[in-house]
mmCIF file of C-alpha atoms and ligand atoms in Angstrom:
data_model
loop_
_atom_site.group_PDB
_atom_site.id
_atom_site.type_symbol
_atom_site.label_atom_id
_atom_site.label_comp_id
_atom_site.label_asym_id
_atom_site.label_seq_id
_atom_site.Cartn_x
_atom_site.Cartn_y
_atom_site.Cartn_z
ATOM 1 C CA MET A 1 109.244 94.168 96.292
ATOM 2 C CA ILE A 2 109.686 97.765 95.167
ATOM 3 C CA GLN A 3 111.931 98.714 92.316
ATOM 4 C CA LYS A 4 112.710 102.263 91.312
ATOM 5 C CA ILE A 5 112.787 102.492 87.538
ATOM 6 C CA LYS A 6 113.031 106.250 87.154
ATOM 7 C CA SER A 7 112.652 109.124 89.595
ATOM 8 C CA ASN A 8 108.883 109.001 89.074
ATOM 9 C CA ILE A 9 108.310 105.349 88.119
ATOM 10 C CA PHE A 10 108.232 102.450 90.562
ATOM 11 C CA SER A 11 107.275 98.813 90.198
ATOM 12 C CA PHE A 12 105.783 96.520 92.809
ATOM 13 C CA GLU A 13 106.012 92.784 92.520
ATOM 14 C CA GLY A 14 104.254 90.555 95.017
ATOM 15 C CA SER A 15 105.434 87.125 96.101
ATOM 16 C CA GLU A 16 102.257 85.397 94.865
ATOM 17 C CA PHE A 17 101.359 85.106 91.182
ATOM 18 C CA GLY A 18 100.062 88.369 89.778
ATOM 19 C CA SER A 19 100.985 91.121 87.372
ATOM 20 C CA ILE A 20 103.636 93.665 88.212
ATOM 21 C CA VAL A 21 102.041 96.907 89.406
ATOM 22 C CA TYR A 22 103.508 100.208 88.231
ATOM 23 C CA LEU A 23 103.289 103.637 89.814
ATOM 24 C CA VAL A 24 103.883 106.730 87.714
ATOM 25 C CA GLU A 25 103.979 110.050 89.517
ATOM 26 C CA LEU A 26 103.059 112.955 87.307
ATOM 27 C CA LYS A 27 100.574 115.667 88.184
ATOM 28 C CA ASP A 28 98.400 112.634 88.822
ATOM 29 C CA LYS A 29 99.403 109.587 90.824
ATOM 30 C CA ILE A 30 98.835 106.765 88.391
ATOM 31 C CA ILE A 31 98.782 103.001 88.916
ATOM 32 C CA ILE A 32 99.141 100.766 85.859
ATOM 33 C CA ASP A 33 97.644 97.309 86.492
ATOM 34 C CA THR A 34 96.778 96.293 90.020
ATOM 35 C CA GLY A 35 98.120 92.750 90.339
ATOM 36 C CA SER A 36 96.268 89.864 91.906
ATOM 37 C CA SER A 37 94.332 90.052 95.144
ATOM 38 C CA ALA A 38 96.752 87.523 96.657
ATOM 39 C CA ASN A 39 99.340 90.332 96.683
ATOM 40 C CA LYS A 40 97.033 92.969 98.141
ATOM 41 C CA ASN A 41 98.713 93.367 101.515
ATOM 42 C CA GLU A 42 102.172 93.509 99.996
ATOM 43 C CA LEU A 43 100.998 96.195 97.589
ATOM 44 C CA ILE A 44 99.618 98.284 100.449
ATOM 45 C CA ARG A 45 102.882 97.825 102.351
ATOM 46 C CA ASP A 46 104.973 98.802 99.331
ATOM 47 C CA LEU A 47 102.922 101.945 98.733
ATOM 48 C CA LYS A 48 103.355 102.826 102.390
ATOM 49 C CA GLU A 49 107.126 102.640 101.983
ATOM 50 C CA LEU A 50 106.740 105.428 99.442
ATOM 51 C CA ASN A 51 104.538 107.343 101.877
ATOM 52 C CA LEU A 52 101.432 106.600 99.863
ATOM 53 C CA THR A 53 98.142 104.930 100.619
ATOM 54 C CA PRO A 54 95.774 103.506 97.972
ATOM 55 C CA GLU A 55 93.573 106.559 98.601
ATOM 56 C CA ASN A 56 96.334 108.834 97.267
ATOM 57 C CA ILE A 57 96.080 107.267 93.815
ATOM 58 C CA ASN A 58 93.768 109.179 91.508
ATOM 59 C CA ILE A 59 94.127 107.250 88.245
ATOM 60 C CA VAL A 60 94.199 103.494 87.752
ATOM 61 C CA ILE A 61 94.799 102.066 84.287
ATOM 62 C CA VAL A 62 94.164 98.393 83.606
ATOM 63 C CA THR A 63 95.793 97.045 80.440
ATOM 64 C CA HIS A 64 93.313 94.173 80.097
ATOM 65 C CA ASN A 65 90.718 92.183 81.977
ATOM 66 C CA HIS A 66 92.633 89.252 83.416
ATOM 67 C CA PHE A 67 92.365 88.343 87.094
ATOM 68 C CA ASP A 68 96.069 88.774 87.729
ATOM 69 C CA HIS A 69 95.887 92.442 86.617
ATOM 70 C CA ILE A 70 92.558 93.513 88.107
ATOM 71 C CA GLY A 71 92.706 91.938 91.561
ATOM 72 C CA ASN A 72 93.153 95.136 93.555
ATOM 73 C CA ILE A 73 91.074 97.667 91.616
ATOM 74 C CA GLN A 74 88.693 98.096 94.550
ATOM 75 C CA LEU A 75 91.577 99.219 96.790
ATOM 76 C CA PHE A 76 91.858 102.508 94.945
ATOM 77 C CA LYS A 77 88.722 104.150 96.233
ATOM 78 C CA ASN A 78 89.524 107.670 95.037
ATOM 79 C CA ALA A 79 90.771 106.721 91.596
ATOM 80 C CA LYS A 80 89.124 106.940 88.236
ATOM 81 C CA ILE A 81 89.536 103.585 86.530
ATOM 82 C CA TYR A 82 90.480 103.517 82.838
ATOM 83 C CA ALA A 83 90.430 100.408 80.660
ATOM 84 C CA SER A 84 89.119 99.111 77.355
ATOM 85 C CA LYS A 85 85.346 99.281 77.145
ATOM 86 C CA LYS A 86 85.528 96.161 74.997
ATOM 87 C CA GLU A 87 86.550 94.253 78.094
ATOM 88 C CA PHE A 88 84.984 96.313 80.869
ATOM 89 C CA PRO A 89 81.379 97.207 80.044
ATOM 90 C CA ASP A 90 80.796 98.341 83.665
ATOM 91 C CA GLU A 91 79.780 101.995 83.515
ATOM 92 C CA LYS A 92 82.130 102.940 86.361
ATOM 93 C CA ILE A 93 85.075 102.108 84.123
ATOM 94 C CA ILE A 94 86.064 104.925 81.774
ATOM 95 C CA ASP A 95 87.276 104.121 78.290
ATOM 96 C CA ILE A 96 91.060 104.319 78.065
ATOM 97 C CA HIS A 97 90.819 106.560 75.024
ATOM 98 C CA GLU A 98 89.243 109.226 77.225
ATOM 99 C CA LEU A 99 92.294 109.330 79.476
ATOM 100 C CA ASN A 100 93.569 112.861 79.753
ATOM 101 C CA VAL A 101 97.225 112.431 80.693
ATOM 102 C CA ARG A 102 99.000 114.224 77.911
ATOM 103 C CA GLU A 103 102.339 112.499 78.574
ATOM 104 C CA PHE A 104 100.762 109.098 77.842
ATOM 105 C CA LYS A 105 100.124 107.721 74.392
ATOM 106 C CA ILE A 106 97.747 104.772 74.210
ATOM 107 C CA ILE A 107 98.526 102.153 71.579
ATOM 108 C CA ASP A 108 95.825 99.560 70.960
ATOM 109 C CA THR A 109 97.444 96.136 70.754
ATOM 110 C CA PRO A 110 94.786 93.426 70.661
ATOM 111 C CA GLY A 111 95.983 89.836 70.438
ATOM 112 C CA HIS A 112 96.498 88.647 73.998
ATOM 113 C CA SER A 113 92.959 89.918 74.578
ATOM 114 C CA GLU A 114 90.627 91.941 72.377
ATOM 115 C CA GLY A 115 91.029 95.185 74.323
ATOM 116 C CA SER A 116 94.726 94.976 75.253
ATOM 117 C CA PHE A 117 96.721 98.158 74.861
ATOM 118 C CA CYS A 118 100.188 99.499 75.604
ATOM 119 C CA ILE A 119 101.140 102.890 77.025
ATOM 120 C CA LEU A 120 104.066 104.894 75.742
ATOM 121 C CA TYR A 121 105.457 107.447 78.176
ATOM 122 C CA GLU A 122 108.623 109.208 76.981
ATOM 123 C CA ASP A 123 111.060 106.326 76.335
ATOM 124 C CA VAL A 124 109.118 103.814 78.424
ATOM 125 C CA LEU A 125 106.616 101.302 77.092
ATOM 126 C CA PHE A 126 104.151 99.703 79.494
ATOM 127 C CA SER A 127 103.200 96.623 77.536
ATOM 128 C CA GLY A 128 100.746 94.680 79.691
ATOM 129 C CA ASP A 129 100.730 91.082 78.486
ATOM 130 C CA THR A 130 101.351 91.949 74.835
ATOM 131 C CA ILE A 131 105.161 91.771 74.851
ATOM 132 C CA PHE A 132 107.683 90.692 77.460
ATOM 133 C CA HIS A 133 111.438 90.861 77.828
ATOM 134 C CA ASN A 134 113.578 88.673 75.549
ATOM 135 C CA ASN A 135 111.083 88.877 72.674
ATOM 136 C CA GLY A 136 108.388 87.071 74.604
ATOM 137 C CA ILE A 137 104.778 87.660 73.648
ATOM 138 C CA GLY A 138 101.502 87.069 75.443
ATOM 139 C CA ARG A 139 99.505 83.912 74.934
ATOM 140 C CA MET A 140 96.742 84.042 72.374
ATOM 141 C CA ASP A 141 94.743 80.982 73.354
ATOM 142 C CA LEU A 142 92.619 82.611 76.048
ATOM 143 C CA PRO A 143 89.117 83.980 75.338
ATOM 144 C CA GLY A 144 89.400 87.124 73.194
ATOM 145 C CA GLY A 145 92.906 86.222 72.083
ATOM 146 C CA SER A 146 93.793 86.316 68.386
ATOM 147 C CA GLU A 147 96.953 85.337 66.539
ATOM 148 C CA ILE A 148 96.065 87.564 63.589
ATOM 149 C CA GLN A 149 95.518 90.606 65.795
ATOM 150 C CA MET A 150 98.693 89.850 67.750
ATOM 151 C CA LYS A 151 100.667 89.831 64.511
ATOM 152 C CA GLU A 152 99.281 93.256 63.586
ATOM 153 C CA SER A 153 99.938 94.587 67.073
ATOM 154 C CA LEU A 154 103.559 93.410 67.030
ATOM 155 C CA GLU A 155 103.971 95.075 63.662
ATOM 156 C CA LYS A 156 102.627 98.301 65.142
ATOM 157 C CA LEU A 157 104.935 98.081 68.176
ATOM 158 C CA SER A 158 107.958 97.422 65.982
ATOM 159 C CA LYS A 159 107.586 100.996 64.719
ATOM 160 C CA ILE A 160 107.509 102.526 68.199
ATOM 161 C CA GLN A 161 110.693 103.886 69.735
ATOM 162 C CA PHE A 162 111.301 103.106 73.405
ATOM 163 C CA LYS A 163 114.251 102.254 75.623
ATOM 164 C CA ILE A 164 112.630 100.717 78.683
ATOM 165 C CA LEU A 165 110.098 97.921 78.463
ATOM 166 C CA LEU A 166 107.815 97.507 81.474
ATOM 167 C CA PRO A 167 105.653 94.426 80.915
ATOM 168 C CA GLY A 168 102.948 92.926 83.092
ATOM 169 C CA HIS A 169 105.161 89.980 84.089
HETATM 170 ZN ZN1 ZN B 201 96.761 88.570 80.645
#
């Protein structure tokens, strides 16, 4: 299902379990999180509705290394993949702090996982699995999770101004 959030931001939600996938169209065509592989065909179909193919995407950002966010990375054959090196040692993955999209501010928010981060773009916060709507927060009991780090991350986010929250679920 496609939802238009702003003129240049769309979300895609598949019918199977998986993270929400976001498209941001700037000079680059950027995907934030890729969902689970169970939703692969729906994602391709949704992109097609917007006259895009996975090959048109040139940047993919993955907020953290959980299966429901990384399932379709391999679809985006022409994209540079950015994520936390703490969670993605693979040399093909570029560290998120090297991302050169000047409209995006990366905020490290470990807690749900050790390399989790959020992205602030104008008044929009892409929060991965760190925070959800209705004051929800990500679970901390998975490998790499930390209650202490989550507390610090929430403190950090409480000082950030945004109007639209776009979480991973
Ligand atoms: Zn997660």
